[in-house]
């Protein structure tokens, strides 16, 4: 069933618990195609499209929007990868040739990167080997309200300055216009919905199709509003008007890879502030604070339309290596050939679909079973939602899980309201005060009585054990992003 961008931008219906629904992720594919669309930050710090005037080519815009197009990741994946020898297909990984866990040992890429540094390393090799002339990725932006933006790097030095994950709103209409105006071979790096949008655009835009030669995908839990960066910095002790930029993935040597810090750079030029994310109240990804609504209606965790995807290998075997390891899914034989050519710069362990799934199990539960539940709720209310590969259903969704998913929508919605209240009161404690009872109800709903007892014991241990020890124990027991 085909949908329209107008439905995506402003659904007349409500979200799963009655909030305003928008399914737009602000990627900018519509604005690239048609000047009637404008991408701007909403009051909630999320990029969103809006329409001013009449749309020139509705069909083109509708079929390039990752939440409106009727062409899903399975169709795109089949077009791109299915003809290759020895290709496998999996409902979670999409098409895949090989899976690995590993990192690069070359030239400081690992210490500069978020995980194993493989994304930047691969991009540098593509440049050096002449596979591409330039890389489209996310780098430092011009000011604190635009901490990070999509830009083009033309050489390895420029690439270096763009390493690390930006849990921050970005859009790509301007950078795509640049590609349209400048000949060359490009590599695009993005989260799953952005890569899907690029693939959809390439199906109808000959210039982009010729120029964007490869896509690297980043595994995605969800996209964050800019409230996330602001709240992390503010809770770390930096007033809102003194935040220059937030490094979301500051590595802390000696602790597990999942136990990282943020580094907040200040506008007054004083020394940056570093704070472990475990000590901040907004950084538990399972709670989904400041999450784009659209992300709850996405079923692609592993960027299935990318030539290769990289994520964090936060699984017991690897998480204790604080330098960071990537989980890697290769879909394009040319990328595999590049890995093989430069194998001496890589430390790769063979992996498989089960291990890759395990590294993202929480994300898959939320975006497969949880999505089926959310779609079912909308369907029962007769409401429009984007058409997904996952179908509306309560099959196998226990009462507890239903309540858990419903509460996550409440947590997401309330986090925005709570942050706005804190800003109004000029006191971050207002945020904590607002969220504490909601988080408490969520934990009661989502946790079995047995688990609650175990958690209470852990809290007691935490008080008596040295910093970092509890997360090390948690990782040994198979914890991670939930
Ligand atoms: C919003 C978001 C959510 C994520 N969620 C998960 C998750 O749930 N589970 C998981 O395992 N991994 C997740 N990741 C991926 C993970 O954080 C690392 O990016 C990945 O492991 C690659 O690490 P690296 O060291 O190889 O990359 P690096 O060498 O650090 O290079 C990262 C590259 O990605 C580009 N980049 C950074 N942020 C963005 C962005 N927002 N959009 C487009 N390009 C960007 C940079 O410009 C750089 O080129 C997420 C990433 C993002 C941006």
Coordinates of N, CA and C and ligand atoms in Angstrom, one line a residue, residues 109-110 112-121 135 137-139 150 159 162-168 170 189-191 218-224 249 251 285 310-313 325-327 359-360 367 481, ligand 1:
X109 N 43.0 4.6 14.0 CA 41.5 4.7 13.7 C 40.7 4.2 14.8
X110 N 41.2 3.1 15.5 CA 40.4 2.5 16.6 C 40.2 3.5 17.7
X112 N 40.5 6.7 17.7 CA 39.7 7.8 17.3 C 38.2 7.5 17.1
X113 N 37.9 6.2 16.9 CA 36.5 5.8 16.6 C 35.7 5.6 17.8
X114 N 34.4 5.3 17.6 CA 33.5 4.9 18.6 C 33.7 3.5 19.1
X115 N 33.8 2.6 18.1 CA 33.9 1.2 18.5 C 35.3 0.7 18.0
X116 N 35.3 -0.1 17.0 CA 36.6 -0.6 16.5 C 37.3 0.3 15.5
X117 N 36.7 1.4 15.2 CA 37.3 2.4 14.2 C 37.1 1.9 12.7
X118 N 36.4 0.8 12.5 CA 36.3 0.2 11.2 C 35.6 1.1 10.1
X119 N 34.6 1.9 10.5 CA 33.9 2.7 9.6 C 34.9 3.7 8.9
X120 N 35.6 4.4 9.8 CA 36.5 5.4 9.2 C 37.7 4.8 8.5
X121 N 38.2 3.6 9.0 CA 39.2 2.9 8.3 C 38.8 2.5 6.9
X135 N 33.8 11.3 0.7 CA 33.0 10.6 1.6 C 32.0 11.6 2.2
X137 N 29.7 12.3 5.2 CA 29.5 11.8 6.5 C 29.2 12.9 7.5
X138 N 29.1 12.6 8.8 CA 28.7 13.7 9.7 C 29.9 14.2 10.5
X139 N 30.1 15.5 10.5 CA 31.3 16.1 11.1 C 30.8 17.3 12.0
X150 N 25.9 17.0 8.1 CA 26.4 16.2 7.0 C 27.4 17.1 6.2
X159 N 38.8 13.2 6.7 CA 37.9 12.0 7.2 C 38.2 11.9 8.7
X162 N 36.1 13.5 11.3 CA 34.7 13.2 11.4 C 34.4 11.9 12.1
X163 N 35.4 11.2 12.7 CA 35.1 9.9 13.3 C 34.2 10.1 14.5
X164 N 33.7 9.0 15.0 CA 32.8 8.9 16.2 C 31.3 9.1 15.8
X165 N 30.5 8.4 16.7 CA 29.0 8.4 16.5 C 28.4 9.7 17.0
X166 N 27.5 10.3 16.2 CA 26.8 11.5 16.6 C 25.4 11.2 16.9
X167 N 25.0 11.1 18.2 CA 23.6 10.9 18.5 C 22.9 12.2 18.5
X168 N 22.7 12.7 17.4 CA 22.3 14.1 17.2 C 21.5 14.2 15.9
X170 N 20.5 15.2 12.3 CA 21.1 15.6 11.1 C 20.2 15.5 9.9
X189 N 27.8 7.5 4.3 CA 27.7 6.9 5.6 C 26.5 7.3 6.3
X190 N 25.7 6.4 6.8 CA 24.5 6.8 7.5 C 23.8 5.8 8.3
X191 N 22.8 6.2 9.1 CA 22.0 5.2 9.8 C 20.9 4.6 8.9
X218 N 25.3 2.3 9.7 CA 25.6 2.2 11.1 C 24.4 1.5 11.7
X219 N 24.7 0.5 12.5 CA 23.6 -0.1 13.3 C 22.9 1.0 14.0
X220 N 21.5 0.9 14.2 CA 20.9 2.0 14.8 C 19.8 1.6 15.9
X221 N 20.0 2.1 17.1 CA 19.1 1.9 18.2 C 17.9 2.8 18.0
X222 N 18.2 4.1 17.9 CA 17.3 5.1 17.5 C 18.0 6.4 17.4
X223 N 17.3 7.4 16.8 CA 17.9 8.7 16.6 C 17.4 9.6 17.7
X224 N 18.3 10.5 18.2 CA 18.0 11.4 19.3 C 17.8 12.8 18.9
X249 N 31.0 9.8 22.6 CA 31.7 8.5 22.8 C 33.1 8.7 23.2
X251 N 36.2 7.5 25.0 CA 36.6 6.2 25.5 C 37.2 6.3 26.9
X285 N 19.7 3.7 26.9 CA 19.1 3.7 25.6 C 17.7 2.9 25.6
X310 N 28.2 -1.6 10.3 CA 29.0 -1.7 11.5 C 28.2 -1.2 12.7
X311 N 28.5 -2.0 13.8 CA 27.9 -1.6 15.1 C 28.8 -1.9 16.2
X312 N 28.3 -1.7 17.4 CA 29.1 -2.0 18.6 C 29.0 -3.5 19.0
X313 N 30.1 -4.2 19.2 CA 30.1 -5.6 19.6 C 30.0 -5.7 21.1
X325 N 35.2 -2.8 19.9 CA 35.1 -3.8 18.7 C 33.8 -3.5 17.9
X326 N 33.9 -3.8 16.6 CA 32.8 -3.6 15.8 C 32.1 -5.0 15.5
X327 N 30.8 -5.0 15.4 CA 30.1 -6.1 14.8 C 30.0 -5.7 13.3
X359 N 24.0 -9.4 19.5 CA 24.6 -8.1 19.8 C 23.6 -6.9 19.8
X360 N 22.4 -7.2 19.1 CA 21.4 -6.2 19.0 C 20.0 -6.7 19.4
X367 N 11.9 -3.4 17.9 CA 11.5 -3.0 16.5 C 10.9 -4.1 15.7
X481 N 23.0 -2.9 25.5 CA 21.9 -2.0 25.2 C 20.6 -2.8 25.2
Ligands
LIG1 C1 22.1 7.5 16.0 C2 23.0 6.2 16.1 C3 22.5 5.1 16.8 C4 23.3 4.0 17.0 N1 22.8 2.9 17.6 C5 23.5 1.7 17.7 C6 23.0 0.6 18.4 O1 21.9 0.6 18.9 N2 23.8 -0.5 18.4 C7 25.0 -0.6 17.9 O2 25.7 -1.6 18.0 N3 25.5 0.5 17.3 C8 24.8 1.7 17.2 N4 25.3 2.8 16.5 C9 26.6 2.6 15.8 C10 27.8 2.8 16.7 O3 27.6 3.9 17.6 C11 29.1 3.1 15.9 O4 28.8 4.2 15.0 C12 29.5 2.0 15.0 O5 29.9 0.9 15.8 C13 30.8 2.4 14.1 O6 31.9 2.6 15.0 P1 33.3 2.9 14.4 O7 34.3 3.0 15.5 O8 33.6 1.8 13.4 O9 33.1 4.2 13.6 P2 34.0 5.5 13.5 O10 35.3 5.2 13.0 O11 33.9 6.3 14.8 O12 33.3 6.3 12.3 C14 31.9 6.7 12.5 C15 31.5 7.3 11.1 O13 30.1 7.5 11.1 C16 29.7 8.8 10.8 N5 28.6 9.2 11.7 C17 28.6 9.4 13.0 N6 27.3 9.7 13.4 C18 26.6 9.7 12.3 C19 25.2 10.0 12.1 N7 24.3 10.3 13.0 N8 24.7 9.9 10.8 C20 25.6 9.5 9.8 N9 26.9 9.3 9.9 C21 27.4 9.4 11.2 C22 31.0 9.6 11.2 O14 31.0 10.8 10.5 C23 32.1 8.7 10.9 O15 32.4 8.8 9.5 C24 24.6 3.9 16.4 C25 25.1 5.1 15.7 C26 24.3 6.2 15.6 C27 24.9 7.4 14.8

